[in-house]
CSV table of C-alpha atoms in Angstrom, one decimal:
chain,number,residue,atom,x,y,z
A,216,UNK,CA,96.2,109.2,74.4
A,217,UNK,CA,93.1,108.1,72.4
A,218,UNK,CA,90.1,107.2,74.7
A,219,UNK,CA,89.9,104.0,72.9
A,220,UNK,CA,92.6,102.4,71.6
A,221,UNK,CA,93.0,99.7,68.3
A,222,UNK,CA,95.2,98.4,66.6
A,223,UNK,CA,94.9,98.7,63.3
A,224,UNK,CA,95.9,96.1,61.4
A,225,UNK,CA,95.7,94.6,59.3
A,226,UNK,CA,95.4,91.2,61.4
A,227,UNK,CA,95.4,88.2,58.6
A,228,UNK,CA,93.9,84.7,59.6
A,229,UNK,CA,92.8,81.7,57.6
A,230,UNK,CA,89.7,80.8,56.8
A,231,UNK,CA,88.4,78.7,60.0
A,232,UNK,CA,90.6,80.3,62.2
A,233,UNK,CA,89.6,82.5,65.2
A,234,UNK,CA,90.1,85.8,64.9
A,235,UNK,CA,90.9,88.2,67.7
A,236,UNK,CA,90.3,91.5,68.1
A,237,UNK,CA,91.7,93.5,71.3
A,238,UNK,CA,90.4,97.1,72.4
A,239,UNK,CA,91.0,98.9,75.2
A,240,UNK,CA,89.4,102.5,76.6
A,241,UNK,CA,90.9,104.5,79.2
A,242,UNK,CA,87.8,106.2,81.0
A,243,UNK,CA,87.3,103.8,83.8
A,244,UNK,CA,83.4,105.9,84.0
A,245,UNK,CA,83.1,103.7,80.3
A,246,UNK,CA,80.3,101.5,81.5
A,247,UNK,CA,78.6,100.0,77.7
A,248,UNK,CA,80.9,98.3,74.8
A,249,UNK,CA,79.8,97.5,71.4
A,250,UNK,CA,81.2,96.2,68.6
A,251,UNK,CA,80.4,97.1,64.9
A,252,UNK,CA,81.4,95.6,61.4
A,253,UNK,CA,82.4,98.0,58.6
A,254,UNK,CA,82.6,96.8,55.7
A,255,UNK,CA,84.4,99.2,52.6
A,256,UNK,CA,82.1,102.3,51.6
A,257,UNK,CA,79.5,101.0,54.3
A,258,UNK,CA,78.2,102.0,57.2
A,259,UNK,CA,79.1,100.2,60.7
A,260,UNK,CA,76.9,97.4,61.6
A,261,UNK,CA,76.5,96.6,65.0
A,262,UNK,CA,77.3,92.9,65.8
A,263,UNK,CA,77.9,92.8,69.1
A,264,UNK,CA,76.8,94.7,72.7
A,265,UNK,CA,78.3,93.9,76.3
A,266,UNK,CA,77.9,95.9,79.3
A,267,UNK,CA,79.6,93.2,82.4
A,268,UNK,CA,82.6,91.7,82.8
A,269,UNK,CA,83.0,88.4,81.0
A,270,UNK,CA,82.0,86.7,77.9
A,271,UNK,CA,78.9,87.0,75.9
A,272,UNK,CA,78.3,84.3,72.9
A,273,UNK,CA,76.2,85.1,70.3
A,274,UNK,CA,76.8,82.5,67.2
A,275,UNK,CA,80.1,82.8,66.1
A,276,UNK,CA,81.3,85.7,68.0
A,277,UNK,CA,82.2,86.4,71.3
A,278,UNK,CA,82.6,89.9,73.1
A,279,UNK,CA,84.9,89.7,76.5
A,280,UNK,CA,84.9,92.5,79.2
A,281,UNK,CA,87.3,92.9,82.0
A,282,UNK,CA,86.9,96.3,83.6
A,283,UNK,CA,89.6,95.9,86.1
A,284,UNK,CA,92.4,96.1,82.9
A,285,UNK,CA,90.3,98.1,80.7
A,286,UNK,CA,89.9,96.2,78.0
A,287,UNK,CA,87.5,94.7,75.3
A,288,UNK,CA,88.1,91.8,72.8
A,289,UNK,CA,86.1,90.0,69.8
A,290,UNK,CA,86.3,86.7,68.9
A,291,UNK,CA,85.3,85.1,65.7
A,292,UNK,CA,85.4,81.5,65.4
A,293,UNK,CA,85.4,79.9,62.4
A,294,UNK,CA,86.4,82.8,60.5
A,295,UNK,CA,85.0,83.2,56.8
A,296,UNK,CA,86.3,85.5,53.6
A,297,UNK,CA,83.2,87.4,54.3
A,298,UNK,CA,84.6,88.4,57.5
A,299,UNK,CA,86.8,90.6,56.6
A,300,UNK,CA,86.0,94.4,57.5
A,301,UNK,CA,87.4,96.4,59.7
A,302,UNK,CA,86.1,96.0,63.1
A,303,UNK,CA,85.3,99.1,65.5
A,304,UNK,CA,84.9,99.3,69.3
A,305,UNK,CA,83.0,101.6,70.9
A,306,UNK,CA,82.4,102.7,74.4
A,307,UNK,CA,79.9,104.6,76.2
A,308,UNK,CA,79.4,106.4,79.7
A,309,UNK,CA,76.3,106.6,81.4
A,310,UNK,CA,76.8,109.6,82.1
A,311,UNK,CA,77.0,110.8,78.7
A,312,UNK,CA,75.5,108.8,75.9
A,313,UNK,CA,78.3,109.2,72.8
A,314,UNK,CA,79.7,106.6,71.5
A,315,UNK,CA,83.4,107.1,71.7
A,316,UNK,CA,85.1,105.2,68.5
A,317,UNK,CA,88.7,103.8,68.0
A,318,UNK,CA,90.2,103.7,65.0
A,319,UNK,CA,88.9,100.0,63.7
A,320,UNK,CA,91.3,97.1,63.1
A,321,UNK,CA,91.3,95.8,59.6
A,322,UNK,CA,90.7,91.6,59.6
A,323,UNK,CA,91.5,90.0,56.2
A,324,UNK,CA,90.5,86.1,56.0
A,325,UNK,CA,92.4,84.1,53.7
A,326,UNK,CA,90.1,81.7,51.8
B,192,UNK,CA,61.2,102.9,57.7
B,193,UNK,CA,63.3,99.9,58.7
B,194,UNK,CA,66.5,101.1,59.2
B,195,UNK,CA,67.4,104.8,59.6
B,196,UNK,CA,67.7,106.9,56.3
B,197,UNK,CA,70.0,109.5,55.3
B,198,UNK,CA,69.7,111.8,52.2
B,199,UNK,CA,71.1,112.8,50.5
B,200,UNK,CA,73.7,109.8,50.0
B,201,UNK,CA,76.4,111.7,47.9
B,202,UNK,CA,76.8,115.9,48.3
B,203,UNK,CA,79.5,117.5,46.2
B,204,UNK,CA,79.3,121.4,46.9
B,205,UNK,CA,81.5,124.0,46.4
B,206,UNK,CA,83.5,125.8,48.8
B,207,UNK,CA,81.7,128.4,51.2
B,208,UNK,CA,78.1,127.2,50.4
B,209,UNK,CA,75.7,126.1,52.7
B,210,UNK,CA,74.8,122.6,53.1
B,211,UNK,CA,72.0,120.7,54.7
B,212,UNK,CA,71.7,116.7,55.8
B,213,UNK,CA,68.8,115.0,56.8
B,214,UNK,CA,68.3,111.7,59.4
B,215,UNK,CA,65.2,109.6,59.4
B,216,UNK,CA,65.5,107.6,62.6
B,217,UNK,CA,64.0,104.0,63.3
B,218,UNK,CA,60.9,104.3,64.3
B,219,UNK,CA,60.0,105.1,67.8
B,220,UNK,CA,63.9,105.5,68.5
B,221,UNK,CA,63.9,109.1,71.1
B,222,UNK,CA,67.7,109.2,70.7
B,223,UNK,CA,69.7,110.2,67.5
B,224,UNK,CA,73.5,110.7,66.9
B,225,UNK,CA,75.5,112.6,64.3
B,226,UNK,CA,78.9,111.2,63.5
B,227,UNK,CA,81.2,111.8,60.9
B,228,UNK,CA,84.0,109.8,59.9
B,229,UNK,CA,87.0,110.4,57.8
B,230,UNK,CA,89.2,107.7,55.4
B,231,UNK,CA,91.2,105.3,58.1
B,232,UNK,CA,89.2,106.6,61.0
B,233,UNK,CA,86.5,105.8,63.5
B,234,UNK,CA,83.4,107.8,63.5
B,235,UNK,CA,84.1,111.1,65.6
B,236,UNK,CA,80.7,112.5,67.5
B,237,UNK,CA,79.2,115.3,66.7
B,238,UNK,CA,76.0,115.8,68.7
B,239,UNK,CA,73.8,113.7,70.4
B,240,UNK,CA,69.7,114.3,71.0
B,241,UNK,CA,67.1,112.7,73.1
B,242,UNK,CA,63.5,114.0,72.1
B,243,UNK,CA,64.0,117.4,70.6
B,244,UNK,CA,66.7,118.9,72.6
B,245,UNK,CA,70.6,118.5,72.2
B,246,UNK,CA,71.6,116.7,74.9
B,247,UNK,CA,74.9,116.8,74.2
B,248,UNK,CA,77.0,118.9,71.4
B,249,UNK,CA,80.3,118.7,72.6
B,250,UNK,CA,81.5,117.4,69.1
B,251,UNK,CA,80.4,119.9,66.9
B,252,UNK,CA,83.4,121.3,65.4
B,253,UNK,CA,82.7,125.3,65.5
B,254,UNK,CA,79.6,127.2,65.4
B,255,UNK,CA,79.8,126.9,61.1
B,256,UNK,CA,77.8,123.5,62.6
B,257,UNK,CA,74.7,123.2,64.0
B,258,UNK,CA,71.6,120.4,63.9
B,259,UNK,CA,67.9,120.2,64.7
B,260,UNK,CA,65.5,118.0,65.6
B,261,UNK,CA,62.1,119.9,65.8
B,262,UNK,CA,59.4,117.6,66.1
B,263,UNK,CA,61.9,114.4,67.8
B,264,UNK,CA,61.8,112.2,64.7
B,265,UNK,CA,63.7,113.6,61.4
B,266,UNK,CA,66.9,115.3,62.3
B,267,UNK,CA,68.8,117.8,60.1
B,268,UNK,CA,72.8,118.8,60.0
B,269,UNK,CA,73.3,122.4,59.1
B,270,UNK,CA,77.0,123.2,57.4
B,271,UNK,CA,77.3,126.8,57.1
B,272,UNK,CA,80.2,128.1,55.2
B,273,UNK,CA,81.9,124.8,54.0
B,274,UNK,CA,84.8,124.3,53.7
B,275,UNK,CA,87.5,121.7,52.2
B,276,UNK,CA,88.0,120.5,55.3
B,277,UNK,CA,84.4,119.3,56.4
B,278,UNK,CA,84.9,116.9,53.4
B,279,UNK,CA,83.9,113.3,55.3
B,280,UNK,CA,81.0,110.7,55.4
B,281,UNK,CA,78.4,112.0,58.0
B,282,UNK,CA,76.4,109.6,59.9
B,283,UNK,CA,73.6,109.1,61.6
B,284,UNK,CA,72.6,106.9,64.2
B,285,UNK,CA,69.5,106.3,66.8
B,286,UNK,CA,68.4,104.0,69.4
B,287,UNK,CA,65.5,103.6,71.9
B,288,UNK,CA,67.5,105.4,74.6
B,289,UNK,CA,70.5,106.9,74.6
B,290,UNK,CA,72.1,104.1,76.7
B,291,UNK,CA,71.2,101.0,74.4
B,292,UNK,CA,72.0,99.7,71.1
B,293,UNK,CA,72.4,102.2,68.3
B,294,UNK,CA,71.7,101.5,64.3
B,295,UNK,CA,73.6,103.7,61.4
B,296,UNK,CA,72.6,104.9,58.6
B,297,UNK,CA,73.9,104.7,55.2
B,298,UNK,CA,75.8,107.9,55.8
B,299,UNK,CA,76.0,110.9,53.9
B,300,UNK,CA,79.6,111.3,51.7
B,301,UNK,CA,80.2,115.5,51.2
B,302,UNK,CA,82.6,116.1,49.2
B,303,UNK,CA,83.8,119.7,49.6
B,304,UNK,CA,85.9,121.4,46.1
């Protein structure tokens, strides 16, 4: 079993949909989540960070924790064409720095 | 710089020769990460350092592999012996600590023939 699971896709909205992304890890020590953008032949951009259970907002997106279930999800609202990368979630221990990758799900927005 | 920097972007080399990659972390970032990620795949770690030392090199492959960071800025990956198989964009990463947010580099693509 992968320490940090994807699906990979592809997952196909509209455009103005919300798109959203599930992850889930299966070191319960996994105490930071990130989520990065990679876009094809690029590099992954970091778009979003959450470290407690719950929601964080920032503009369109929207990173929820829950610890108990091990999981981590993106939203994007109002989804655009240049939206679509592959998305990748990341955990990390505090005990150990690395960033521990899944396998990125591919998000396609239909114009 | 404003971003990290990797060079070269694009390293074709032959099989068996000895190939070296060098990181340029953000400014004032102590931590720097090594990654490399094949097609369809996340990145995979490689090594991890805070300062000069290797905190952590649990990734690296086999001892063909090895990185440096003497003075706790640039970084340098060492690929001794390449082979087909090392073929994959390497990437670098670095953040303040090792425990925040961490910024990628372009990446380096080797190409092993």
């Amino acid at each position: 079993q992968k320490e940090v699971e994807q699906n990979s896709g592809p997952l196909s909205v509209p455009e103005g949909a919300i798109a959203s992304l599930n992850c889930t890890y299966s070191d319960r020590g996994s105490q930071s989540f990130f989520w990065y953008r990679q876009y094809s032949g690029k590099s992954p951009e970091l778009i979003m960070s959450i470290y407690s259970n719950g929601d964080k907002e920032d503009g369109r997106f929207t990173a929820q924790l829950n610890k108990a279930s091990q999981y981590v999800s993106l939203l994007i609202r109002d989804s655009q064409p240049s939206d679509s990368a592959t998305y990748l979630c990341a955990s990390q221990m505090d005990s150990s720095y690395k960033l521990i990758f899944g396998s990125g799900t591919r998000l396609l927005v239909r114009p | 710089g404003a971003g990290v920097s990797q060079t070269p972007s694009n390293k074709v080399t032959e099989k068996g020769k000895y190939v070296e990659l060098r990181c340029d972390p953000i400014s004032g970032h102590t931590a720097l990460y090594w990654y490399r990620q094949s097609l369809g795949q996340g990145p995979e770690f490689l090594i991890y350092f805070q300062g000069t030392g290797a905190a952590d090199d649990s990734g690296l492959p086999n001892d063909r592999f090895f990185a440096v960071r003497p003075e706790g800025s640039v970084s340098t990956l060492k690929i001794q012996r390449t082979e087909r198989g090392d073929s994959a964009v390497y990437l670098c990463a670095s953040s303040f600590l090792g425990n925040t947010e961490a910024f990628f580099g372009q990446g380096t693509r080797l190409t092993v023939v």
